[in-house]
Amino acid sequence: MSAPGTPTRTTARGGGHGAGGRRAREDSPPRSGPPPEAPGRGRWIEHWDVESPSFWNTTGRRTARRNLIWSIAAEHLGFVIWTLWSVLAVELSDRHLSADRLFWLVALPHLVGAVLRVPYTFAPARFGGRDWTVTATLLLLVPAVLLGIALDDPATPYGTLLLIAATAGLGGGNFASSMANITHFYPASHQGLALGLNAAGGNIGVSSVQLLVPLVVTALGLAAAGFLWVPLILLVALGAHRYMDNLRPVSPTVGGLRGAARNPHTWLVSLLYIGTFGSFVGFATALPLLVKVEFPQSAQAWYVHLGALVGSCARPLGGLLADRLGGARVTTWNFLAMAGAALGALAALRAHHHLSFLLAFGLLFLTAGIGNGSTYRMIPAILRARALRGVPTDDVAARSAALDTGRREAAAVLGVTSAAGALGGFLINRALGASLADTGDSGAALLAFAAFYGLCLLLTWSCYLRRAFATGRAPSLAGAGV
């Protein structure tokens, strides 16, 4: 495996290994010399210009699609490991742990994942997207194996369970590196759908866990909840090593993180992303335990996985709507629906109506998924508009350089934003746990969530839709509606 900066071949496979293993040159005509390296060894693409229609149509599209497929597979497993404790907390509820302690087990992986997402964002640029995907996928073996060993012993102390739950945060970091990597493979006009598909493939991992793990635990025991994923982790790591590529033009940006921290958009969009992705992953991991605590008389809640599935499938829709209607417009209306859904869940809780409670959460998952896609799509649009501001439209070279700068800045901002979203998952689980501990139900937390969505609605409208504000006070915000 070659390290960044070492001389390697300058081609990329265009269509995988099918049809006799045909390959497409991506930067120059065939040349004489030693034969190219075997596929999957030291593969670095030297030239990458997806904003060029000819390059995209002849070579870029096929290469991007292949990398996207394996990125989705790796991110799916990341979400699986990250959210395993959403099911295990329910399975451990018979060990006489309080609801607040159980919610800590669900929440802790989100906190660790949020912290890891910052360095994970820059890892693909430093080590190569393919190489880092392989590494990050293999790291998932740590929480999977530890979990299997610990849960095989009913006497495992609560403190040990907390430490093992923390290692599950490794899966949460994968999202940031995956999204930062894939954004470089697609032109701006295709990023909404591509990022939406990449994220949705990962998000569905929550649904996979909540559907499969209870069945596996019932048949084979708690330890199988960890060991089940080991062969799949090895398989996906091998596939990523064999079929993905590293992009040489994507190099670490000096001061990228500092630049993202100084950018006001970073913190504003991060707050919005807490409201969308934070809500999705927080509610997805909290719902199994929440239903068991609030409606203990209900049957085994096998159907809770449907919420995560709905939210995951809605995410590409949010990206697609943002591509066509504008991310800010979609996000604004979406927050209005989320506030109404949270109040609906509160009303159902007060009436102790199980079905209405689940329907309200179904709407929350749908709108959180749409908001995930639309909010995330806003980021490259904002950074692209900022980068192009003042660049002459007829200066092709200057516009190309500006677009490259905007893409690099967007990768850094996406990482910080994704970390904030993961932190939202921690905050939602802790809010629910604290509300149950203090008042005996989750009503106070649901009311706080509705108020927060109202705040996000006002911020999105004020900063990204209200033209007088955007053009008069902060010109850099004016391009956010594209």
mmCIF file of N, CA and C in Angstrom, residues 319-444:
data_model
loop_
_atom_site.group_PDB
_atom_site.id
_atom_site.type_symbol
_atom_site.label_atom_id
_atom_site.label_comp_id
_atom_site.label_asym_id
_atom_site.label_seq_id
_atom_site.Cartn_x
_atom_site.Cartn_y
_atom_site.Cartn_z
ATOM 1 N N GLY A 319 -31.900 15.572 -0.439
ATOM 2 C CA GLY A 319 -30.838 16.080 -1.299
ATOM 3 C C GLY A 319 -31.341 16.417 -2.688
ATOM 4 N N LEU A 320 -32.222 15.566 -3.216
ATOM 5 C CA LEU A 320 -32.769 15.805 -4.549
ATOM 6 C C LEU A 320 -33.641 17.056 -4.568
ATOM 7 N N LEU A 321 -34.489 17.226 -3.544
ATOM 8 C CA LEU A 321 -35.314 18.430 -3.461
ATOM 9 C C LEU A 321 -34.451 19.679 -3.334
ATOM 10 N N ALA A 322 -33.362 19.558 -2.567
ATOM 11 C CA ALA A 322 -32.466 20.699 -2.410
ATOM 12 C C ALA A 322 -31.793 21.058 -3.727
ATOM 13 N N ASP A 323 -31.418 20.052 -4.517
ATOM 14 C CA ASP A 323 -30.828 20.314 -5.832
ATOM 15 C C ASP A 323 -31.780 21.108 -6.716
ATOM 16 N N ARG A 324 -33.080 20.816 -6.586
ATOM 17 C CA ARG A 324 -34.060 21.424 -7.496
ATOM 18 C C ARG A 324 -34.706 22.691 -6.947
ATOM 19 N N LEU A 325 -34.943 22.741 -5.637
ATOM 20 C CA LEU A 325 -35.683 23.858 -5.048
ATOM 21 C C LEU A 325 -34.828 24.787 -4.207
ATOM 22 N N GLY A 326 -33.635 24.343 -3.822
ATOM 23 C CA GLY A 326 -32.793 25.127 -2.931
ATOM 24 C C GLY A 326 -32.798 24.546 -1.528
ATOM 25 N N GLY A 327 -31.607 24.330 -0.984
ATOM 26 C CA GLY A 327 -31.501 23.706 0.326
ATOM 27 C C GLY A 327 -32.149 24.505 1.431
ATOM 28 N N ALA A 328 -31.989 25.818 1.411
ATOM 29 C CA ALA A 328 -32.534 26.652 2.478
ATOM 30 C C ALA A 328 -34.057 26.619 2.491
ATOM 31 N N ARG A 329 -34.681 26.643 1.319
ATOM 32 C CA ARG A 329 -36.147 26.633 1.244
ATOM 33 C C ARG A 329 -36.704 25.310 1.784
ATOM 34 N N VAL A 330 -36.105 24.204 1.360
ATOM 35 C CA VAL A 330 -36.566 22.897 1.825
ATOM 36 C C VAL A 330 -36.355 22.764 3.331
ATOM 37 N N THR A 331 -35.204 23.214 3.814
ATOM 38 C CA THR A 331 -34.886 23.076 5.238
ATOM 39 C C THR A 331 -35.835 23.899 6.105
ATOM 40 N N THR A 332 -36.186 25.088 5.656
ATOM 41 C CA THR A 332 -37.081 25.942 6.439
ATOM 42 C C THR A 332 -38.434 25.287 6.654
ATOM 43 N N TRP A 333 -39.052 24.848 5.572
ATOM 44 C CA TRP A 333 -40.358 24.202 5.700
ATOM 45 C C TRP A 333 -40.259 22.892 6.490
ATOM 46 N N ASN A 334 -39.139 22.238 6.361
ATOM 47 C CA ASN A 334 -38.966 20.974 7.050
ATOM 48 C C ASN A 334 -38.948 21.148 8.566
ATOM 49 N N PHE A 335 -38.300 22.202 9.038
ATOM 50 C CA PHE A 335 -38.258 22.450 10.479
ATOM 51 C C PHE A 335 -39.649 22.764 11.029
ATOM 52 N N LEU A 336 -40.470 23.409 10.216
ATOM 53 C CA LEU A 336 -41.845 23.662 10.651
ATOM 54 C C LEU A 336 -42.572 22.337 10.881
ATOM 55 N N ALA A 337 -42.407 21.400 9.954
ATOM 56 C CA ALA A 337 -43.045 20.090 10.109
ATOM 57 C C ALA A 337 -42.478 19.335 11.307
ATOM 58 N N MET A 338 -41.178 19.460 11.562
ATOM 59 C CA MET A 338 -40.568 18.759 12.690
ATOM 60 C C MET A 338 -41.098 19.278 14.022
ATOM 61 N N ALA A 339 -41.271 20.583 14.117
ATOM 62 C CA ALA A 339 -41.821 21.162 15.353
ATOM 63 C C ALA A 339 -43.240 20.640 15.588
ATOM 64 N N GLY A 340 -44.036 20.585 14.524
ATOM 65 C CA GLY A 340 -45.390 20.061 14.668
ATOM 66 C C GLY A 340 -45.399 18.597 15.066
ATOM 67 N N ALA A 341 -44.484 17.804 14.522
ATOM 68 C CA ALA A 341 -44.418 16.382 14.862
ATOM 69 C C ALA A 341 -44.015 16.174 16.318
ATOM 70 N N ALA A 342 -43.078 16.982 16.812
ATOM 71 C CA ALA A 342 -42.665 16.859 18.212
ATOM 72 C C ALA A 342 -43.818 17.197 19.152
ATOM 73 N N LEU A 343 -44.581 18.227 18.807
ATOM 74 C CA LEU A 343 -45.746 18.574 19.636
ATOM 75 C C LEU A 343 -46.812 17.481 19.542
ATOM 76 N N GLY A 344 -46.930 16.855 18.372
ATOM 77 C CA GLY A 344 -47.866 15.748 18.232
ATOM 78 C C GLY A 344 -47.468 14.560 19.104
ATOM 79 N N ALA A 345 -46.167 14.266 19.186
ATOM 80 C CA ALA A 345 -45.693 13.185 20.055
ATOM 81 C C ALA A 345 -45.966 13.509 21.518
ATOM 82 N N LEU A 346 -45.812 14.781 21.883
ATOM 83 C CA LEU A 346 -46.091 15.191 23.259
ATOM 84 C C LEU A 346 -47.569 15.013 23.588
ATOM 85 N N ALA A 347 -48.456 15.416 22.662
ATOM 86 C CA ALA A 347 -49.894 15.261 22.884
ATOM 87 C C ALA A 347 -50.267 13.783 23.014
ATOM 88 N N ALA A 348 -49.660 12.928 22.183
ATOM 89 C CA ALA A 348 -49.951 11.493 22.256
ATOM 90 C C ALA A 348 -49.458 10.899 23.566
ATOM 91 N N LEU A 349 -48.330 11.385 24.048
ATOM 92 C CA LEU A 349 -47.802 10.898 25.319
ATOM 93 C C LEU A 349 -48.727 11.268 26.469
ATOM 94 N N ARG A 350 -49.209 12.512 26.458
ATOM 95 C CA ARG A 350 -50.115 12.958 27.518
ATOM 96 C C ARG A 350 -51.418 12.153 27.494
ATOM 97 N N ALA A 351 -51.869 11.779 26.286
ATOM 98 C CA ALA A 351 -53.088 10.975 26.169
ATOM 99 C C ALA A 351 -52.801 9.486 26.350
ATOM 100 N N HIS A 352 -51.527 9.148 26.464
ATOM 101 C CA HIS A 352 -51.075 7.762 26.582
ATOM 102 C C HIS A 352 -51.642 6.912 25.448
ATOM 103 N N HIS A 353 -51.531 7.467 24.238
ATOM 104 C CA HIS A 353 -52.033 6.780 23.044
ATOM 105 C C HIS A 353 -50.843 6.271 22.254
ATOM 106 N N HIS A 354 -50.645 4.969 22.304
ATOM 107 C CA HIS A 354 -49.452 4.344 21.728
ATOM 108 C C HIS A 354 -49.348 4.570 20.228
ATOM 109 N N LEU A 355 -50.406 4.318 19.480
ATOM 110 C CA LEU A 355 -50.363 4.424 18.030
ATOM 111 C C LEU A 355 -50.084 5.856 17.578
ATOM 112 N N SER A 356 -50.759 6.830 18.198
ATOM 113 C CA SER A 356 -50.525 8.236 17.836
ATOM 114 C C SER A 356 -49.083 8.641 18.129
ATOM 115 N N PHE A 357 -48.537 8.128 19.219
ATOM 116 C CA PHE A 357 -47.146 8.399 19.575
ATOM 117 C C PHE A 357 -46.212 7.893 18.477
ATOM 118 N N LEU A 358 -46.456 6.687 18.001
ATOM 119 C CA LEU A 358 -45.616 6.116 16.954
ATOM 120 C C LEU A 358 -45.781 6.853 15.626
ATOM 121 N N LEU A 359 -47.000 7.263 15.305
ATOM 122 C CA LEU A 359 -47.230 8.002 14.062
ATOM 123 C C LEU A 359 -46.525 9.351 14.086
ATOM 124 N N ALA A 360 -46.553 10.016 15.242
ATOM 125 C CA ALA A 360 -45.851 11.294 15.372
ATOM 126 C C ALA A 360 -44.352 11.099 15.169
ATOM 127 N N PHE A 361 -43.826 10.022 15.728
ATOM 128 C CA PHE A 361 -42.408 9.752 15.530
ATOM 129 C C PHE A 361 -42.120 9.356 14.085
ATOM 130 N N GLY A 362 -43.084 8.709 13.429
ATOM 131 C CA GLY A 362 -42.904 8.411 12.015
ATOM 132 C C GLY A 362 -42.723 9.683 11.198
ATOM 133 N N LEU A 363 -43.518 10.702 11.509
ATOM 134 C CA LEU A 363 -43.368 11.990 10.824
ATOM 135 C C LEU A 363 -42.035 12.639 11.176
ATOM 136 N N LEU A 364 -41.604 12.501 12.431
ATOM 137 C CA LEU A 364 -40.300 13.039 12.832
ATOM 138 C C LEU A 364 -39.173 12.386 12.030
ATOM 139 N N PHE A 365 -39.245 11.073 11.864
ATOM 140 C CA PHE A 365 -38.208 10.388 11.100
ATOM 141 C C PHE A 365 -38.221 10.813 9.639
ATOM 142 N N LEU A 366 -39.404 10.947 9.054
ATOM 143 C CA LEU A 366 -39.500 11.365 7.661
ATOM 144 C C LEU A 366 -38.901 12.754 7.462
ATOM 145 N N THR A 367 -39.288 13.694 8.305
ATOM 146 C CA THR A 367 -38.810 15.066 8.152
ATOM 147 C C THR A 367 -37.341 15.209 8.536
ATOM 148 N N ALA A 368 -36.890 14.446 9.539
ATOM 149 C CA ALA A 368 -35.467 14.488 9.890
ATOM 150 C C ALA A 368 -34.630 13.971 8.726
ATOM 151 N N GLY A 369 -35.115 12.923 8.050
ATOM 152 C CA GLY A 369 -34.390 12.401 6.896
ATOM 153 C C GLY A 369 -34.315 13.401 5.755
ATOM 154 N N ILE A 370 -35.438 14.028 5.439
ATOM 155 C CA ILE A 370 -35.437 15.052 4.388
ATOM 156 C C ILE A 370 -34.514 16.205 4.774
ATOM 157 N N GLY A 371 -34.593 16.622 6.029
ATOM 158 C CA GLY A 371 -33.739 17.707 6.499
ATOM 159 C C GLY A 371 -32.266 17.361 6.474
ATOM 160 N N ASN A 372 -31.922 16.086 6.722
ATOM 161 C CA ASN A 372 -30.525 15.661 6.613
ATOM 162 C C ASN A 372 -29.976 15.969 5.232
ATOM 163 N N GLY A 373 -30.726 15.554 4.214
ATOM 164 C CA GLY A 373 -30.275 15.756 2.846
ATOM 165 C C GLY A 373 -30.216 17.215 2.450
ATOM 166 N N SER A 374 -31.248 17.973 2.802
ATOM 167 C CA SER A 374 -31.294 19.379 2.380
ATOM 168 C C SER A 374 -30.266 20.230 3.111
ATOM 169 N N THR A 375 -30.089 19.993 4.396
ATOM 170 C CA THR A 375 -29.110 20.776 5.155
ATOM 171 C C THR A 375 -27.692 20.478 4.695
ATOM 172 N N TYR A 376 -27.398 19.204 4.494
ATOM 173 C CA TYR A 376 -26.053 18.836 4.066
ATOM 174 C C TYR A 376 -25.761 19.388 2.676
ATOM 175 N N ARG A 377 -26.792 19.445 1.836
ATOM 176 C CA ARG A 377 -26.607 19.974 0.484
ATOM 177 C C ARG A 377 -26.336 21.470 0.514
ATOM 178 N N MET A 378 -26.810 22.167 1.521
ATOM 179 C CA MET A 378 -26.567 23.601 1.618
ATOM 180 C C MET A 378 -25.081 23.928 1.728
ATOM 181 N N ILE A 379 -24.312 23.049 2.354
ATOM 182 C CA ILE A 379 -22.920 23.374 2.670
ATOM 183 C C ILE A 379 -22.071 23.561 1.418
ATOM 184 N N PRO A 380 -21.997 22.574 0.501
ATOM 185 C CA PRO A 380 -21.199 22.838 -0.700
ATOM 186 C C PRO A 380 -21.745 23.987 -1.538
ATOM 187 N N ALA A 381 -23.069 24.202 -1.517
ATOM 188 C CA ALA A 381 -23.644 25.320 -2.272
ATOM 189 C C ALA A 381 -23.176 26.648 -1.701
ATOM 190 N N ILE A 382 -23.169 26.760 -0.384
ATOM 191 C CA ILE A 382 -22.723 27.998 0.268
ATOM 192 C C ILE A 382 -21.254 28.256 -0.024
ATOM 193 N N LEU A 383 -20.418 27.238 0.169
ATOM 194 C CA LEU A 383 -18.979 27.418 -0.031
ATOM 195 C C LEU A 383 -18.639 27.661 -1.491
ATOM 196 N N ARG A 384 -19.388 27.046 -2.386
ATOM 197 C CA ARG A 384 -19.160 27.261 -3.815
ATOM 198 C C ARG A 384 -19.506 28.696 -4.188
ATOM 199 N N ALA A 385 -20.627 29.200 -3.672
ATOM 200 C CA ALA A 385 -21.026 30.577 -3.973
ATOM 201 C C ALA A 385 -20.016 31.577 -3.420
ATOM 202 N N ARG A 386 -19.507 31.303 -2.222
ATOM 203 C CA ARG A 386 -18.503 32.203 -1.632
ATOM 204 C C ARG A 386 -17.224 32.207 -2.451
ATOM 205 N N ALA A 387 -16.801 31.013 -2.891
ATOM 206 C CA ALA A 387 -15.552 30.913 -3.636
ATOM 207 C C ALA A 387 -15.631 31.633 -4.981
ATOM 208 N N LEU A 388 -16.809 31.611 -5.605
ATOM 209 C CA LEU A 388 -16.970 32.216 -6.930
ATOM 210 C C LEU A 388 -17.273 33.710 -6.876
ATOM 211 N N ARG A 389 -17.532 34.243 -5.676
ATOM 212 C CA ARG A 389 -17.887 35.656 -5.576
ATOM 213 C C ARG A 389 -16.717 36.530 -6.041
ATOM 214 N N GLY A 390 -16.985 37.365 -7.015
ATOM 215 C CA GLY A 390 -15.971 38.273 -7.535
ATOM 216 C C GLY A 390 -15.107 37.689 -8.634
ATOM 217 N N VAL A 391 -15.265 36.397 -8.956
ATOM 218 C CA VAL A 391 -14.471 35.773 -10.021
ATOM 219 C C VAL A 391 -15.168 36.020 -11.364
ATOM 220 N N PRO A 392 -14.481 36.566 -12.350
ATOM 221 C CA PRO A 392 -15.117 36.828 -13.653
ATOM 222 C C PRO A 392 -15.668 35.549 -14.276
ATOM 223 N N THR A 393 -16.849 35.648 -14.821
ATOM 224 C CA THR A 393 -17.496 34.457 -15.391
ATOM 225 C C THR A 393 -16.774 33.947 -16.633
ATOM 226 N N ASP A 394 -16.001 34.800 -17.312
ATOM 227 C CA ASP A 394 -15.317 34.378 -18.531
ATOM 228 C C ASP A 394 -13.883 33.915 -18.276
ATOM 229 N N ASP A 395 -13.449 33.920 -17.016
ATOM 230 C CA ASP A 395 -12.096 33.472 -16.671
ATOM 231 C C ASP A 395 -12.171 32.009 -16.240
ATOM 232 N N VAL A 396 -11.972 31.118 -17.195
ATOM 233 C CA VAL A 396 -12.147 29.688 -16.937
ATOM 234 C C VAL A 396 -11.151 29.184 -15.899
ATOM 235 N N ALA A 397 -9.907 29.594 -16.012
ATOM 236 C CA ALA A 397 -8.880 29.120 -15.087
ATOM 237 C C ALA A 397 -9.168 29.581 -13.658
ATOM 238 N N ALA A 398 -9.557 30.854 -13.532
ATOM 239 C CA ALA A 398 -9.838 31.387 -12.198
ATOM 240 C C ALA A 398 -11.055 30.708 -11.579
ATOM 241 N N ARG A 399 -12.055 30.454 -12.388
ATOM 242 C CA ARG A 399 -13.248 29.780 -11.862
ATOM 243 C C ARG A 399 -12.936 28.337 -11.447
ATOM 244 N N SER A 400 -12.092 27.674 -12.224
ATOM 245 C CA SER A 400 -11.712 26.310 -11.875
ATOM 246 C C SER A 400 -10.955 26.277 -10.544
ATOM 247 N N ALA A 401 -10.030 27.242 -10.371
ATOM 248 C CA ALA A 401 -9.282 27.311 -9.116
ATOM 249 C C ALA A 401 -10.201 27.642 -7.944
ATOM 250 N N ALA A 402 -11.162 28.553 -8.194
ATOM 251 C CA ALA A 402 -12.093 28.928 -7.127
ATOM 252 C C ALA A 402 -12.980 27.748 -6.724
ATOM 253 N N LEU A 403 -13.438 26.985 -7.717
ATOM 254 C CA LEU A 403 -14.265 25.817 -7.418
ATOM 255 C C LEU A 403 -13.483 24.784 -6.627
ATOM 256 N N ASP A 404 -12.212 24.623 -6.954
ATOM 257 C CA ASP A 404 -11.379 23.679 -6.206
ATOM 258 C C ASP A 404 -11.217 24.130 -4.761
ATOM 259 N N THR A 405 -11.013 25.436 -4.570
ATOM 260 C CA THR A 405 -10.904 25.974 -3.215
ATOM 261 C C THR A 405 -12.204 25.782 -2.445
ATOM 262 N N GLY A 406 -13.317 26.075 -3.113
ATOM 263 C CA GLY A 406 -14.614 25.904 -2.458
ATOM 264 C C GLY A 406 -14.874 24.467 -2.060
ATOM 265 N N ARG A 407 -14.432 23.521 -2.909
ATOM 266 C CA ARG A 407 -14.645 22.101 -2.600
ATOM 267 C C ARG A 407 -13.805 21.687 -1.391
ATOM 268 N N ARG A 408 -12.576 22.177 -1.312
ATOM 269 C CA ARG A 408 -11.724 21.842 -0.175
ATOM 270 C C ARG A 408 -12.282 22.444 1.121
ATOM 271 N N GLU A 409 -12.735 23.693 1.040
ATOM 272 C CA GLU A 409 -13.318 24.312 2.221
ATOM 273 C C GLU A 409 -14.582 23.582 2.651
ATOM 274 N N ALA A 410 -15.371 23.159 1.674
ATOM 275 C CA ALA A 410 -16.605 22.449 1.995
ATOM 276 C C ALA A 410 -16.315 21.145 2.718
ATOM 277 N N ALA A 411 -15.239 20.444 2.334
ATOM 278 C CA ALA A 411 -14.891 19.186 2.987
ATOM 279 C C ALA A 411 -14.604 19.422 4.466
ATOM 280 N N ALA A 412 -13.891 20.528 4.783
ATOM 281 C CA ALA A 412 -13.594 20.823 6.184
ATOM 282 C C ALA A 412 -14.859 21.181 6.952
ATOM 283 N N VAL A 413 -15.702 22.007 6.351
ATOM 284 C CA VAL A 413 -16.943 22.405 7.012
ATOM 285 C C VAL A 413 -17.875 21.207 7.187
ATOM 286 N N LEU A 414 -17.917 20.331 6.185
ATOM 287 C CA LEU A 414 -18.745 19.131 6.300
ATOM 288 C C LEU A 414 -18.322 18.285 7.489
ATOM 289 N N GLY A 415 -17.018 18.210 7.738
ATOM 290 C CA GLY A 415 -16.545 17.421 8.867
ATOM 291 C C GLY A 415 -16.982 17.984 10.199
ATOM 292 N N VAL A 416 -16.834 19.290 10.356
ATOM 293 C CA VAL A 416 -17.250 19.920 11.608
ATOM 294 C C VAL A 416 -18.759 19.791 11.784
ATOM 295 N N THR A 417 -19.489 19.986 10.698
ATOM 296 C CA THR A 417 -20.943 19.891 10.762
ATOM 297 C C THR A 417 -21.392 18.479 11.114
ATOM 298 N N SER A 418 -20.761 17.478 10.522
ATOM 299 C CA SER A 418 -21.140 16.103 10.830
ATOM 300 C C SER A 418 -20.848 15.758 12.280
ATOM 301 N N ALA A 419 -19.777 16.329 12.835
ATOM 302 C CA ALA A 419 -19.481 16.111 14.249
ATOM 303 C C ALA A 419 -20.569 16.716 15.127
ATOM 304 N N ALA A 420 -21.026 17.897 14.746
ATOM 305 C CA ALA A 420 -22.105 18.533 15.507
ATOM 306 C C ALA A 420 -23.376 17.700 15.438
ATOM 307 N N GLY A 421 -23.656 17.130 14.267
ATOM 308 C CA GLY A 421 -24.838 16.288 14.136
ATOM 309 C C GLY A 421 -24.781 15.079 15.045
ATOM 310 N N ALA A 422 -23.610 14.446 15.121
ATOM 311 C CA ALA A 422 -23.451 13.292 16.017
ATOM 312 C C ALA A 422 -23.628 13.708 17.469
ATOM 313 N N LEU A 423 -23.170 14.901 17.807
ATOM 314 C CA LEU A 423 -23.362 15.405 19.171
ATOM 315 C C LEU A 423 -24.852 15.558 19.469
ATOM 316 N N GLY A 424 -25.631 15.895 18.444
ATOM 317 C CA GLY A 424 -27.073 15.989 18.629
ATOM 318 C C GLY A 424 -27.677 14.672 19.071
ATOM 319 N N GLY A 425 -27.148 13.551 18.542
ATOM 320 C CA GLY A 425 -27.623 12.253 18.980
ATOM 321 C C GLY A 425 -27.371 12.028 20.457
ATOM 322 N N PHE A 426 -26.226 12.479 20.939
ATOM 323 C CA PHE A 426 -25.923 12.376 22.369
ATOM 324 C C PHE A 426 -26.873 13.242 23.190
ATOM 325 N N LEU A 427 -27.088 14.480 22.738
ATOM 326 C CA LEU A 427 -27.924 15.407 23.501
ATOM 327 C C LEU A 427 -29.375 14.922 23.583
ATOM 328 N N ILE A 428 -29.880 14.356 22.504
ATOM 329 C CA ILE A 428 -31.267 13.877 22.520
ATOM 330 C C ILE A 428 -31.432 12.715 23.491
ATOM 331 N N ASN A 429 -30.508 11.768 23.476
ATOM 332 C CA ASN A 429 -30.602 10.641 24.399
ATOM 333 C C ASN A 429 -30.436 11.070 25.846
ATOM 334 N N ARG A 430 -29.552 12.012 26.080
ATOM 335 C CA ARG A 430 -29.373 12.491 27.450
ATOM 336 C C ARG A 430 -30.579 13.314 27.904
ATOM 337 N N ALA A 431 -31.177 14.085 26.994
ATOM 338 C CA ALA A 431 -32.366 14.849 27.358
ATOM 339 C C ALA A 431 -33.514 13.919 27.730
ATOM 340 N N LEU A 432 -33.679 12.856 26.965
ATOM 341 C CA LEU A 432 -34.740 11.898 27.273
ATOM 342 C C LEU A 432 -34.473 11.184 28.592
ATOM 343 N N GLY A 433 -33.216 10.784 28.814
ATOM 344 C CA GLY A 433 -32.885 10.119 30.063
ATOM 345 C C GLY A 433 -33.080 11.020 31.266
ATOM 346 N N ALA A 434 -32.654 12.279 31.147
ATOM 347 C CA ALA A 434 -32.812 13.223 32.252
ATOM 348 C C ALA A 434 -34.279 13.539 32.498
ATOM 349 N N SER A 435 -35.064 13.674 31.425
ATOM 350 C CA SER A 435 -36.486 13.964 31.583
ATOM 351 C C SER A 435 -37.196 12.814 32.309
ATOM 352 N N LEU A 436 -36.857 11.591 31.946
ATOM 353 C CA LEU A 436 -37.457 10.433 32.611
ATOM 354 C C LEU A 436 -37.047 10.369 34.076
ATOM 355 N N ALA A 437 -35.781 10.708 34.352
ATOM 356 C CA ALA A 437 -35.308 10.661 35.734
ATOM 357 C C ALA A 437 -35.950 11.749 36.585
ATOM 358 N N ASP A 438 -36.183 12.940 36.005
ATOM 359 C CA ASP A 438 -36.682 14.080 36.784
ATOM 360 C C ASP A 438 -38.199 14.110 36.893
ATOM 361 N N THR A 439 -38.892 13.796 35.804
ATOM 362 C CA THR A 439 -40.351 13.966 35.791
ATOM 363 C C THR A 439 -41.116 12.661 35.616
ATOM 364 N N GLY A 440 -40.421 11.586 35.288
ATOM 365 C CA GLY A 440 -41.095 10.313 35.119
ATOM 366 C C GLY A 440 -41.560 10.025 33.707
ATOM 367 N N ASP A 441 -41.480 10.997 32.806
ATOM 368 C CA ASP A 441 -41.791 10.743 31.397
ATOM 369 C C ASP A 441 -40.932 11.651 30.524
ATOM 370 N N SER A 442 -41.096 11.527 29.216
ATOM 371 C CA SER A 442 -40.248 12.264 28.273
ATOM 372 C C SER A 442 -40.884 13.558 27.787
ATOM 373 N N GLY A 443 -41.959 14.009 28.415
ATOM 374 C CA GLY A 443 -42.685 15.186 27.944
ATOM 375 C C GLY A 443 -41.855 16.441 27.912
ATOM 376 N N ALA A 444 -41.055 16.689 28.952
ATOM 377 C CA ALA A 444 -40.238 17.912 28.987
ATOM 378 C C ALA A 444 -39.231 17.926 27.839
#
